[in-house]
Coordinates of C-alpha atoms in Angstrom, one line a residue:
Chain A
X13 CA 0.0 0.0 0.0
X14 CA 1.3 3.4 -0.9
X15 CA 2.1 5.4 2.3
X16 CA -0.1 8.5 2.7
X17 CA 1.9 11.7 2.7
X18 CA 2.2 13.8 5.8
X19 CA -0.5 16.4 5.6
X20 CA 1.6 19.6 5.5
X21 CA 1.6 20.2 1.7
X22 CA -1.8 21.1 0.3
X23 CA -0.6 20.9 -3.3
X24 CA 0.7 17.4 -2.8
X25 CA -2.5 16.4 -1.0
X26 CA -4.6 17.7 -3.9
X27 CA -2.6 15.8 -6.5
X28 CA -2.6 12.6 -4.4
X29 CA -6.4 12.9 -4.0
X30 CA -6.9 13.2 -7.7
X31 CA -4.5 10.3 -8.4
X32 CA -6.4 8.1 -5.9
X33 CA -9.7 9.0 -7.5
X34 CA -8.4 7.9 -10.8
X35 CA -6.9 4.7 -9.3
X36 CA -10.2 3.7 -7.7
X37 CA -12.1 4.5 -10.8
X38 CA -10.0 2.4 -13.0
X39 CA -9.8 -0.6 -10.7
X40 CA -13.6 -0.5 -10.2
X41 CA -14.1 -0.2 -13.9
X42 CA -11.7 -3.1 -14.6
X43 CA -13.4 -5.4 -12.0
X44 CA -16.9 -4.6 -13.0
X45 CA -16.2 -4.9 -16.7
X46 CA -14.4 -8.2 -16.5
X47 CA -17.0 -9.7 -14.0
X48 CA -20.1 -8.6 -16.0
X49 CA -18.3 -9.4 -19.2
X50 CA -18.0 -13.0 -18.0
X51 CA -21.6 -13.1 -16.7
X52 CA -23.2 -11.5 -19.8
X53 CA -20.9 -13.2 -22.3
X54 CA -20.0 -9.8 -23.8
X55 CA -16.5 -10.0 -25.3
X56 CA -16.5 -6.2 -26.0
X57 CA -17.1 -5.5 -22.4
X58 CA -14.3 -7.9 -21.2
X59 CA -11.8 -6.4 -23.6
X60 CA -12.7 -2.8 -22.5
X61 CA -11.9 -4.0 -19.0
X62 CA -8.3 -4.6 -20.1
X63 CA -8.1 -1.0 -21.1
X64 CA -9.3 0.0 -17.6
X65 CA -6.5 -2.2 -16.1
X66 CA -4.0 -0.3 -18.2
X67 CA -5.5 3.0 -16.8
X68 CA -5.1 1.5 -13.2
X69 CA -1.4 0.9 -13.7
X70 CA -0.8 4.4 -15.2
X71 CA -2.6 5.8 -12.1
X72 CA -0.4 3.8 -9.7
X73 CA 2.7 5.1 -11.5
X74 CA 1.4 8.7 -11.3
X75 CA 0.8 8.3 -7.6
X76 CA 4.2 7.0 -7.0
X77 CA 5.7 9.8 -9.1
X78 CA 3.8 12.4 -6.9
X79 CA 5.0 10.7 -3.8
X80 CA 8.6 10.5 -4.9
X81 CA 8.8 14.0 -6.2
X82 CA 7.5 15.6 -3.1
X83 CA 9.2 13.4 -0.6
X84 CA 12.5 13.3 -2.6
X85 CA 12.8 9.6 -2.0
X86 CA 16.2 8.2 -2.9
X87 CA 16.5 4.7 -4.2
X88 CA 19.3 2.8 -2.5
X89 CA 22.8 3.6 -1.6
X90 CA 24.0 4.0 -5.2
X91 CA 21.0 5.9 -6.3
X92 CA 19.3 4.7 -9.4
X93 CA 17.3 7.0 -11.5
X94 CA 13.6 7.0 -10.5
X95 CA 12.7 8.3 -13.9
X96 CA 14.4 5.3 -15.5
X97 CA 12.7 2.9 -13.1
X98 CA 9.4 4.4 -14.0
X99 CA 10.1 4.0 -17.8
X100 CA 11.2 0.4 -17.2
X101 CA 8.0 -0.4 -15.2
X102 CA 5.8 1.2 -17.8
X103 CA 7.6 -0.6 -20.6
X104 CA 7.1 -3.9 -18.8
X105 CA 3.4 -3.3 -18.1
X106 CA 2.8 -2.1 -21.7
X107 CA 4.5 -5.2 -23.1
X108 CA 2.5 -7.6 -20.8
X109 CA -0.8 -5.8 -21.7
X110 CA 0.1 -5.8 -25.5
X111 CA 0.9 -9.5 -25.4
X112 CA -2.2 -10.5 -23.3
X113 CA -4.5 -8.4 -25.5
X114 CA -2.9 -10.0 -28.6
X115 CA -3.8 -13.5 -27.1
X116 CA -7.3 -12.3 -26.4
X117 CA -7.6 -10.9 -30.0
X118 CA -6.6 -14.3 -31.4
X119 CA -9.0 -16.2 -29.1
X120 CA -11.9 -13.9 -30.3
X121 CA -10.9 -14.5 -33.9
X122 CA -10.8 -18.2 -33.2
X123 CA -14.4 -18.1 -31.7
X124 CA -15.7 -16.1 -34.7
X125 CA -14.4 -18.7 -37.2
X126 CA -14.8 -22.0 -35.4
X127 CA -17.5 -21.6 -32.7
X128 CA -21.2 -20.6 -32.4
X129 CA -21.7 -17.0 -31.7
X130 CA -24.0 -15.9 -28.8
X131 CA -25.4 -12.4 -28.1
X132 CA -24.3 -10.7 -24.9
X133 CA -26.7 -10.3 -22.0
X134 CA -28.3 -6.9 -21.2
X135 CA -26.4 -6.6 -18.0
X136 CA -23.4 -5.6 -20.1
X137 CA -25.3 -2.5 -21.2
X138 CA -26.3 -1.6 -17.6
X139 CA -22.9 -1.8 -16.1
X140 CA -21.4 0.1 -19.1
X141 CA -24.0 2.9 -18.5
X142 CA -23.0 3.1 -14.9
X143 CA -19.3 3.2 -15.6
X144 CA -19.9 5.9 -18.3
X145 CA -21.8 8.0 -15.8
X146 CA -18.9 7.6 -13.3
X147 CA -16.5 8.7 -16.1
X148 CA -18.5 11.9 -16.7
X149 CA -18.6 12.7 -13.0
X150 CA -14.8 12.1 -12.7
X151 CA -14.0 14.2 -15.7
X152 CA -16.0 17.1 -14.4
X153 CA -14.6 16.7 -10.9
X154 CA -11.0 16.8 -12.2
X155 CA -11.7 19.8 -14.4
X156 CA -12.9 21.7 -11.3
X157 CA -9.6 20.8 -9.6
X158 CA -6.5 22.7 -9.1
X159 CA -4.4 24.5 -11.7
X160 CA -1.3 22.7 -12.8
X161 CA 2.1 23.8 -13.8
X162 CA 2.8 23.2 -17.5
X163 CA 5.2 20.4 -16.7
X164 CA 2.5 18.4 -14.9
X165 CA -0.2 19.2 -17.5
X166 CA 1.2 16.6 -19.9
X167 CA 0.9 13.8 -17.3
X168 CA -2.6 14.6 -16.2
X169 CA -3.7 15.2 -19.9
X170 CA -2.6 11.7 -20.8
X171 CA -4.5 10.1 -17.8
X172 CA -7.7 12.2 -18.6
X173 CA -7.3 11.1 -22.2
X174 CA -7.5 7.5 -20.8
X175 CA -10.7 8.3 -18.8
X176 CA -12.2 9.8 -22.0
X177 CA -11.3 6.6 -23.9
X178 CA -12.8 4.5 -21.1
X179 CA -16.0 6.5 -21.4
X180 CA -16.1 6.0 -25.2
X181 CA -15.5 2.3 -24.8
X182 CA -18.4 2.0 -22.3
X183 CA -20.7 3.8 -24.7
X184 CA -19.5 1.5 -27.5
X185 CA -20.5 -1.6 -25.4
X186 CA -24.0 -0.2 -24.9
X187 CA -24.4 0.4 -28.6
X188 CA -23.0 -3.2 -29.2
X189 CA -25.5 -4.8 -26.9
X190 CA -28.4 -2.9 -28.6
X191 CA -27.2 -3.9 -32.1
X192 CA -26.8 -7.5 -31.2
X193 CA -30.5 -7.5 -30.2
X194 CA -31.3 -7.2 -33.9
X195 CA -29.5 -10.5 -34.7
X196 CA -26.1 -9.2 -35.5
X197 CA -24.3 -11.3 -32.9
X198 CA -20.9 -11.0 -34.6
X199 CA -21.0 -7.3 -33.8
X200 CA -19.9 -7.9 -30.2
X201 CA -16.9 -9.8 -31.4
X202 CA -16.0 -7.2 -34.1
X203 CA -16.1 -4.5 -31.5
X204 CA -14.0 -6.6 -29.2
X205 CA -11.4 -7.0 -31.9
X206 CA -11.4 -3.2 -32.6
X207 CA -11.0 -2.5 -28.9
X208 CA -8.1 -5.0 -28.7
X209 CA -6.4 -3.2 -31.6
X210 CA -6.8 0.1 -29.8
X211 CA -5.3 -1.3 -26.5
X212 CA -2.4 -2.8 -28.4
X213 CA -1.9 0.6 -30.2
X214 CA -1.9 2.3 -26.7
X215 CA 0.5 -0.2 -25.3
X216 CA 2.9 0.2 -28.2
X217 CA 2.7 4.0 -27.8
X218 CA 3.6 3.8 -24.1
X219 CA 6.3 1.2 -24.9
X220 CA 7.9 3.4 -27.5
X221 CA 7.9 6.4 -25.2
X222 CA 9.4 4.4 -22.4
X223 CA 12.0 3.0 -24.7
X224 CA 13.0 6.5 -25.7
X225 CA 13.2 7.5 -22.1
X226 CA 15.5 4.6 -21.3
X227 CA 17.6 5.5 -24.2
X228 CA 18.2 9.0 -22.6
X229 CA 16.3 11.0 -25.1
X230 CA 16.6 14.7 -24.6
X231 CA 13.6 16.9 -24.0
X232 CA 11.0 17.4 -26.7
X233 CA 11.9 19.4 -29.8
X234 CA 9.8 22.5 -28.8
X235 CA 11.6 22.8 -25.5
X236 CA 15.0 22.3 -27.1
X237 CA 14.3 25.1 -29.6
X238 CA 13.2 27.3 -26.7
X239 CA 16.5 26.6 -25.0
X240 CA 18.5 27.4 -28.1
X241 CA 16.6 30.6 -28.7
X242 CA 17.1 31.7 -25.1
X243 CA 20.8 31.1 -25.3
X244 CA 21.1 33.0 -28.6
X245 CA 19.0 35.8 -27.2
X246 CA 21.5 36.3 -24.4
X247 CA 24.3 36.8 -26.8
X248 CA 23.7 36.4 -30.6
X249 CA 27.5 36.2 -31.2
X250 CA 28.0 32.9 -29.4
X251 CA 27.7 29.5 -31.0
X252 CA 26.1 26.5 -29.3
X253 CA 28.5 23.6 -29.5
X254 CA 26.7 21.0 -27.4
X255 CA 23.6 20.7 -25.2
X256 CA 23.3 17.8 -22.9
X257 CA 19.9 17.5 -21.1
X258 CA 18.7 15.0 -18.7
X259 CA 15.5 15.1 -16.8
X260 CA 15.9 14.7 -13.0
X261 CA 12.6 14.4 -11.0
X262 CA 10.7 16.7 -13.4
X263 CA 13.5 19.2 -13.6
X264 CA 15.8 19.7 -16.6
X265 CA 19.4 19.4 -15.8
X266 CA 21.4 21.0 -18.6
X267 CA 25.0 21.3 -19.5
X268 CA 25.4 23.8 -22.4
X269 CA 28.8 24.2 -24.1
X270 CA 29.1 27.4 -26.1
X271 CA 31.8 28.6 -28.4
X272 CA 33.5 32.0 -28.0
X273 CA 36.6 33.7 -29.3
X274 CA 39.7 32.3 -27.6
X275 CA 40.8 35.7 -26.4
X276 CA 37.6 36.3 -24.5
X277 CA 38.5 37.1 -20.9
X278 CA 37.1 35.3 -17.8
X279 CA 35.1 38.3 -16.7
X280 CA 33.4 38.6 -20.1
X281 CA 32.6 34.9 -20.1
X282 CA 31.0 35.1 -16.7
X283 CA 28.8 38.0 -17.9
X284 CA 27.7 36.0 -20.9
X285 CA 26.9 33.0 -18.7
X286 CA 24.8 35.2 -16.3
X287 CA 22.9 36.5 -19.3
X288 CA 22.3 33.0 -20.5
X289 CA 21.0 31.9 -17.1
X290 CA 18.7 35.0 -17.0
X291 CA 17.4 34.4 -20.5
X292 CA 16.6 30.8 -19.7
X293 CA 14.9 31.8 -16.4
X294 CA 12.7 34.3 -18.3
X295 CA 11.8 32.1 -21.2
X296 CA 11.7 28.5 -20.0
X297 CA 8.7 27.6 -17.9
X298 CA 10.1 24.3 -16.8
X299 CA 12.1 24.1 -13.6
X300 CA 15.7 23.7 -14.6
X301 CA 19.4 23.7 -13.5
X302 CA 21.9 25.0 -16.1
X303 CA 25.7 24.8 -16.2
X304 CA 27.6 26.5 -19.0
X305 CA 30.9 25.6 -20.4
X306 CA 33.0 27.4 -22.9
X307 CA 35.3 26.3 -25.8
X308 CA 37.2 28.3 -28.3
X309 CA 35.6 28.6 -31.8
Chain B
X7 CA 37.2 -3.0 -18.4
X8 CA 37.9 -6.6 -19.7
X9 CA 41.4 -8.0 -19.3
X10 CA 41.0 -9.6 -22.7
X11 CA 40.6 -6.2 -24.4
X12 CA 41.0 -6.4 -28.2
X13 CA 44.4 -5.3 -29.5
X14 CA 43.2 -4.8 -33.0
X15 CA 39.7 -3.2 -32.7
X16 CA 39.0 -3.2 -36.5
X17 CA 39.8 -6.9 -36.8
X18 CA 37.6 -7.8 -33.7
X19 CA 34.8 -5.7 -35.0
X20 CA 34.7 -7.2 -38.5
X21 CA 35.1 -10.6 -36.9
X22 CA 32.1 -9.9 -34.6
X23 CA 29.9 -9.1 -37.7
X24 CA 30.9 -12.4 -39.3
X25 CA 30.2 -14.3 -36.0
X26 CA 26.7 -12.8 -35.8
X27 CA 25.9 -13.7 -39.4
X28 CA 27.2 -17.2 -38.9
X29 CA 25.3 -17.5 -35.6
X30 CA 22.0 -16.6 -37.3
X31 CA 22.7 -19.0 -40.2
X32 CA 23.7 -21.7 -37.7
X33 CA 20.5 -21.2 -35.6
X34 CA 18.3 -21.4 -38.7
X35 CA 19.9 -24.7 -39.6
X36 CA 19.6 -26.0 -36.1
X37 CA 15.9 -25.0 -36.0
X38 CA 15.2 -27.0 -39.1
X39 CA 17.0 -30.1 -38.1
X40 CA 15.8 -30.1 -34.5
X41 CA 12.2 -29.6 -35.4
X42 CA 12.4 -32.3 -38.1
X43 CA 14.4 -34.6 -35.9
X44 CA 11.9 -34.1 -33.0
X45 CA 8.9 -35.0 -35.3
X46 CA 10.6 -38.1 -36.7
X47 CA 12.0 -39.4 -33.4
X48 CA 9.1 -38.4 -31.2
X49 CA 11.5 -36.6 -28.8
X50 CA 9.6 -33.7 -27.1
X51 CA 13.0 -32.5 -25.7
X52 CA 14.3 -32.1 -29.2
X53 CA 11.1 -30.2 -30.3
X54 CA 11.4 -27.8 -27.3
X55 CA 15.1 -27.4 -28.2
X56 CA 14.0 -26.5 -31.7
X57 CA 11.7 -23.7 -30.4
X58 CA 14.7 -22.4 -28.3
X59 CA 16.7 -22.2 -31.5
X60 CA 13.9 -20.0 -33.0
X61 CA 14.4 -17.6 -30.1
X62 CA 18.1 -17.6 -30.7
X63 CA 17.6 -16.6 -34.3
X64 CA 15.4 -13.7 -33.3
X65 CA 17.8 -12.7 -30.5
X66 CA 20.8 -12.7 -32.8
X67 CA 19.0 -10.5 -35.4
X68 CA 18.0 -8.1 -32.6
X69 CA 21.5 -7.9 -31.2
X70 CA 23.0 -7.3 -34.7
X71 CA 20.5 -4.5 -35.2
X72 CA 21.3 -3.0 -31.8
X73 CA 25.0 -3.0 -32.5
X74 CA 24.5 -1.0 -35.7
X75 CA 22.3 1.5 -33.8
X76 CA 24.7 1.8 -30.9
X77 CA 27.4 3.0 -33.2
X78 CA 25.4 6.0 -34.3
X79 CA 26.9 9.4 -33.3
X80 CA 25.2 11.4 -30.6
X81 CA 23.0 14.2 -31.7
X82 CA 20.6 16.8 -30.2
X83 CA 17.8 14.3 -29.6
X84 CA 20.2 11.7 -28.0
X85 CA 23.0 13.8 -26.5
X86 CA 24.5 10.8 -24.6
X87 CA 24.5 8.6 -27.8
X88 CA 22.8 5.4 -28.6
X89 CA 25.0 3.0 -26.6
X90 CA 22.2 2.0 -24.2
X91 CA 20.3 0.1 -26.9
X92 CA 22.7 -2.8 -26.6
X93 CA 21.9 -3.2 -22.9
X94 CA 18.2 -2.9 -23.5
X95 CA 18.3 -5.6 -26.1
X96 CA 20.5 -7.8 -23.9
X97 CA 18.0 -7.3 -21.1
X98 CA 15.2 -8.5 -23.3
X99 CA 17.3 -11.5 -24.4
X100 CA 18.1 -12.4 -20.8
X101 CA 14.4 -12.0 -19.8
X102 CA 13.5 -14.5 -22.6
X103 CA 16.3 -16.8 -21.5
X104 CA 15.0 -16.8 -17.9
X105 CA 11.5 -17.5 -19.2
X106 CA 12.8 -20.4 -21.3
X107 CA 14.8 -21.8 -18.4
X108 CA 11.7 -21.7 -16.2
X109 CA 9.6 -23.3 -18.9
X110 CA 12.2 -26.1 -19.3
X111 CA 12.2 -26.7 -15.6
X112 CA 8.5 -26.7 -15.1
X113 CA 7.5 -28.7 -18.2
X114 CA 9.9 -31.5 -17.3
X115 CA 8.8 -31.4 -13.7
X116 CA 5.2 -31.8 -14.7
X117 CA 6.1 -34.7 -17.0
X118 CA 7.9 -36.5 -14.2
X119 CA 5.0 -35.9 -11.8
X120 CA 2.4 -37.1 -14.3
X121 CA 4.7 -40.0 -15.2
X122 CA 4.2 -39.2 -18.9
X123 CA 7.9 -39.7 -19.8
X124 CA 7.9 -41.2 -23.3
X125 CA 11.3 -42.5 -24.3
X126 CA 12.5 -40.9 -27.6
X127 CA 13.7 -42.8 -30.5
X128 CA 17.5 -43.2 -31.2
X129 CA 17.0 -41.4 -34.6
X130 CA 17.1 -38.0 -32.7
X131 CA 20.6 -38.7 -31.4
X132 CA 22.7 -37.4 -34.3
X133 CA 20.7 -34.2 -34.4
X134 CA 21.2 -33.7 -30.7
X135 CA 24.9 -34.3 -31.0
X136 CA 25.3 -31.9 -34.0
X137 CA 23.3 -29.3 -32.1
X138 CA 25.5 -29.7 -29.0
X139 CA 28.7 -29.2 -31.1
X140 CA 27.4 -26.3 -33.1
X141 CA 26.0 -24.4 -30.2
X142 CA 29.2 -24.8 -28.3
X143 CA 31.1 -23.2 -31.2
X144 CA 28.6 -20.4 -31.4
X145 CA 29.0 -19.8 -27.6
X146 CA 32.8 -19.7 -27.7
X147 CA 33.0 -17.3 -30.7
X148 CA 30.3 -15.0 -29.4
X149 CA 31.8 -14.9 -25.9
X150 CA 35.3 -14.2 -27.3
X151 CA 34.0 -11.3 -29.4
X152 CA 31.9 -10.1 -26.5
X153 CA 34.7 -10.0 -24.1
X154 CA 37.2 -8.4 -26.5
X155 CA 34.8 -5.6 -27.6
X156 CA 33.1 -5.2 -24.2
X157 CA 29.8 -5.8 -25.9
X158 CA 26.7 -6.7 -23.8
X159 CA 24.9 -7.8 -26.9
X160 CA 27.5 -10.3 -28.0
X161 CA 27.9 -11.6 -24.4
X162 CA 24.1 -12.1 -24.3
X163 CA 24.2 -13.9 -27.7
X164 CA 27.0 -16.2 -26.4
X165 CA 25.1 -17.0 -23.3
X166 CA 22.0 -17.8 -25.2
X167 CA 24.0 -20.2 -27.4
X168 CA 25.4 -21.7 -24.2
X169 CA 21.9 -22.2 -22.8
X170 CA 21.0 -23.9 -26.1
X171 CA 24.1 -26.1 -25.8
X172 CA 23.1 -27.2 -22.3
X173 CA 19.7 -28.2 -23.4
X174 CA 21.0 -30.0 -26.4
X175 CA 23.4 -31.9 -24.2
X176 CA 20.5 -32.8 -21.9
X177 CA 18.5 -34.1 -24.8
X178 CA 21.6 -36.1 -26.0
X179 CA 21.9 -37.7 -22.5
X180 CA 18.2 -38.3 -22.4
X181 CA 18.1 -40.1 -25.7
X182 CA 21.1 -42.3 -24.8
X183 CA 19.8 -43.1 -21.3
X184 CA 16.3 -43.9 -22.6
X185 CA 17.9 -46.7 -24.7
X186 CA 18.9 -48.4 -21.4
X187 CA 15.3 -48.9 -20.4
X188 CA 12.1 -47.0 -19.5
X189 CA 13.2 -46.3 -16.0
X190 CA 16.3 -44.4 -17.2
X191 CA 14.2 -42.3 -19.6
X192 CA 13.3 -40.1 -16.6
X193 CA 17.0 -39.2 -16.1
X194 CA 17.0 -36.9 -19.1
X195 CA 14.0 -35.1 -17.6
X196 CA 16.0 -34.5 -14.4
X197 CA 19.0 -33.4 -16.4
X198 CA 16.7 -31.0 -18.3
X199 CA 15.4 -29.6 -15.0
X200 CA 18.9 -28.9 -13.8
X201 CA 19.7 -27.2 -17.1
X202 CA 16.6 -25.1 -16.6
X203 CA 17.8 -24.0 -13.2
X204 CA 21.3 -23.2 -14.5
X205 CA 19.9 -21.1 -17.3
X206 CA 17.7 -19.1 -15.0
X207 CA 20.5 -18.5 -12.4
X208 CA 23.1 -17.6 -15.1
X209 CA 20.7 -15.3 -17.0
X210 CA 19.5 -13.6 -13.8
X211 CA 23.0 -12.4 -12.9
X212 CA 23.5 -10.8 -16.3
X213 CA 20.0 -9.5 -16.2
X214 CA 20.7 -7.5 -13.0
X215 CA 23.9 -6.1 -14.4
X216 CA 22.2 -4.9 -17.6
X217 CA 19.2 -3.5 -15.6
X218 CA 21.5 -1.4 -13.4
X219 CA 23.2 0.1 -16.4
X220 CA 19.8 0.9 -18.0
X221 CA 18.5 2.4 -14.7
X222 CA 21.6 4.7 -14.6
X223 CA 22.9 3.2 -11.4
X224 CA 25.7 5.5 -10.4
X225 CA 29.2 4.4 -9.4
X226 CA 30.2 4.0 -5.8
X227 CA 30.5 7.2 -3.8
X228 CA 34.2 6.7 -3.7
X229 CA 34.4 7.2 -7.4
X230 CA 33.3 10.8 -7.2
X231 CA 35.8 11.3 -4.3
X232 CA 38.5 9.8 -6.4
X233 CA 37.8 12.2 -9.3
X234 CA 37.8 15.2 -7.0
X235 CA 41.1 14.0 -5.5
X236 CA 42.7 13.6 -8.9
X237 CA 41.6 17.1 -10.0
X238 CA 43.0 18.5 -6.7
X239 CA 46.3 17.0 -7.6
X240 CA 46.2 18.3 -11.2
X241 CA 45.1 21.8 -10.1
X242 CA 46.6 22.4 -6.7
X243 CA 44.3 24.2 -4.2
X244 CA 41.2 23.5 -6.2
X245 CA 38.4 21.0 -5.5
X246 CA 35.5 21.0 -8.0
X247 CA 32.2 22.0 -6.4
X248 CA 30.0 20.1 -8.9
X249 CA 30.5 16.7 -10.5
X250 CA 27.8 15.2 -12.6
X251 CA 28.0 11.6 -13.5
X252 CA 25.8 9.9 -16.0
X253 CA 25.8 6.5 -17.7
X254 CA 26.8 6.5 -21.3
X255 CA 26.6 2.9 -22.3
X256 CA 28.9 0.9 -20.0
X257 CA 31.0 3.8 -19.1
X258 CA 30.2 7.3 -17.7
X259 CA 30.0 10.8 -18.8
X260 CA 31.4 13.3 -16.4
X261 CA 30.4 17.0 -16.1
X262 CA 32.9 18.8 -13.9
X263 CA 32.9 22.4 -12.7
X264 CA 36.2 24.2 -13.2
X265 CA 37.2 27.6 -12.0
X266 CA 38.0 30.4 -14.6
X267 CA 39.7 33.4 -13.1
X268 CA 39.2 36.9 -14.4
X269 CA 42.7 36.9 -15.9
X270 CA 42.3 33.7 -17.8
X271 CA 40.9 33.7 -21.3
X272 CA 39.0 31.0 -23.1
X273 CA 42.1 29.5 -24.7
X274 CA 43.8 29.1 -21.3
X275 CA 40.7 27.6 -19.8
X276 CA 40.5 25.0 -22.7
X277 CA 44.1 24.0 -22.2
X278 CA 43.5 23.5 -18.5
X279 CA 40.4 21.5 -19.2
X280 CA 42.1 19.3 -21.9
X281 CA 45.0 18.6 -19.6
X282 CA 42.7 17.7 -16.7
X283 CA 40.6 15.5 -19.0
X284 CA 43.7 13.6 -20.3
X285 CA 45.0 13.0 -16.8
X286 CA 41.6 11.9 -15.5
X287 CA 41.2 9.4 -18.3
X288 CA 44.6 8.0 -17.6
X289 CA 43.9 7.5 -13.9
X290 CA 40.2 6.8 -13.9
X291 CA 38.5 3.9 -15.5
X292 CA 35.1 3.9 -17.1
X293 CA 35.1 7.5 -18.5
X294 CA 33.5 7.9 -21.9
X295 CA 33.4 11.7 -22.3
X296 CA 34.0 14.7 -20.1
X297 CA 32.5 18.2 -20.3
X298 CA 33.8 21.1 -18.2
X299 CA 31.6 24.0 -17.2
X300 CA 32.3 27.1 -15.2
X301 CA 31.8 27.1 -11.5

């Protein structure tokens, strides 16, 4: 069980509360969908439950990230990067979900071609309607929540995107149950296949992003361009030789090597470095730490 | 760094490419003969061994690809280079190996418990012997290239070939023993179980090493102190305030703060930095690149 934070940081409390809401929503969605999918025989409902499971794992990781970033937890004596550990866990979960969903996809295809098809029970529609209503309530509750800094907006955007997708999947199941009432039993299986493809696509997306993170990818192109522009703004005469960026607990840790004339004195170099730092502080919204080196040329 | 470090890097590198290609070809050949031999002789051990060879083919292709990518120059998107891909692929290979080892152990245990040990025909024996020999050769060559070039991918490939060799030897023993009577047929299952445990244990140790590299596990605290002490010797009276250490493949990138006085110019600072870098790399192991920045 994740240890509750000491209640002396309202911002952290609010974020943890939101993360817990999402976590409970996704686990409830998963359990209900899988259980009622088995009871009603709706393949579409069962597969959409796998998506909710994915959302649950993403919520757990978000909660851990909030906990670590506020409590500055270190990992062991020779500290490993929490960021990398998170990427590794997400990659592992994505791979497991992609493979299991692939197996489910093949089993549904097998049923379509080699077995008798049955319509799903109406309970699938009822539970999906309930979960869809819960999604709407959650989305509106989160929108009324706190403002976020731009660096956290990306994380919450991706989780809310998953809540939206879960809502759409729930509605899809309701439509599926209604359509199968007209004799198109195969519709349930086709929707299950499409959902499985969506889940695999999501898994591959998360896997790819985690892979890039493990490969020490720099920040996104937009931020990199902002950094370069800020440095140039400080002194148009300098040349950027190298920029090494690594993320460290939601903070950018930069080492920028600039080129200047070899006769430039120490005092002039220090002035330029101060200008670079000021320009980055003014233009870069993300929390950062910058070190500047200088080479001739 | 390995004691068997390659003295002629270009030769070792071109040799490693040939080894990988021959390993892929060898594993394809082994897959075909094992699967056909398993079907003809009725040896389930040989069939399972054939499936393992399929995974070896896939692993070798992935490792070859990762070695090509790892050589790419660093750029803006990947300022620390592409070296980590070898370790990521090696981690995947070791994960598959552990899974295979576990599967070999459990499947043979279940067969013994269910008393469903079916003695295989002697027809499978030449296939198992050829497989044992070929996989041994693949293991030796990959391990040699891996140690000379310090390549995680080649080491992983070699260990996968070794795991394949162990299971082929277990199948060989099983086929020979089963000719001595139905009671002895169970011995090959026990041998296969021991092989499974060995594969899991061996792979796990390499898995942990690769995982620590991927998770950017830093060096011992004493390493940072050593770097500071060396710099204090090079520049008397100075001790760097900031040292950043980051994994860059198997080695490290160091970012070190250096003082620049008002009287120094950029050229003097660069000479001081180059001299410091050269002496550091002579005295400290595991340094890939060093950047100096102003304190």
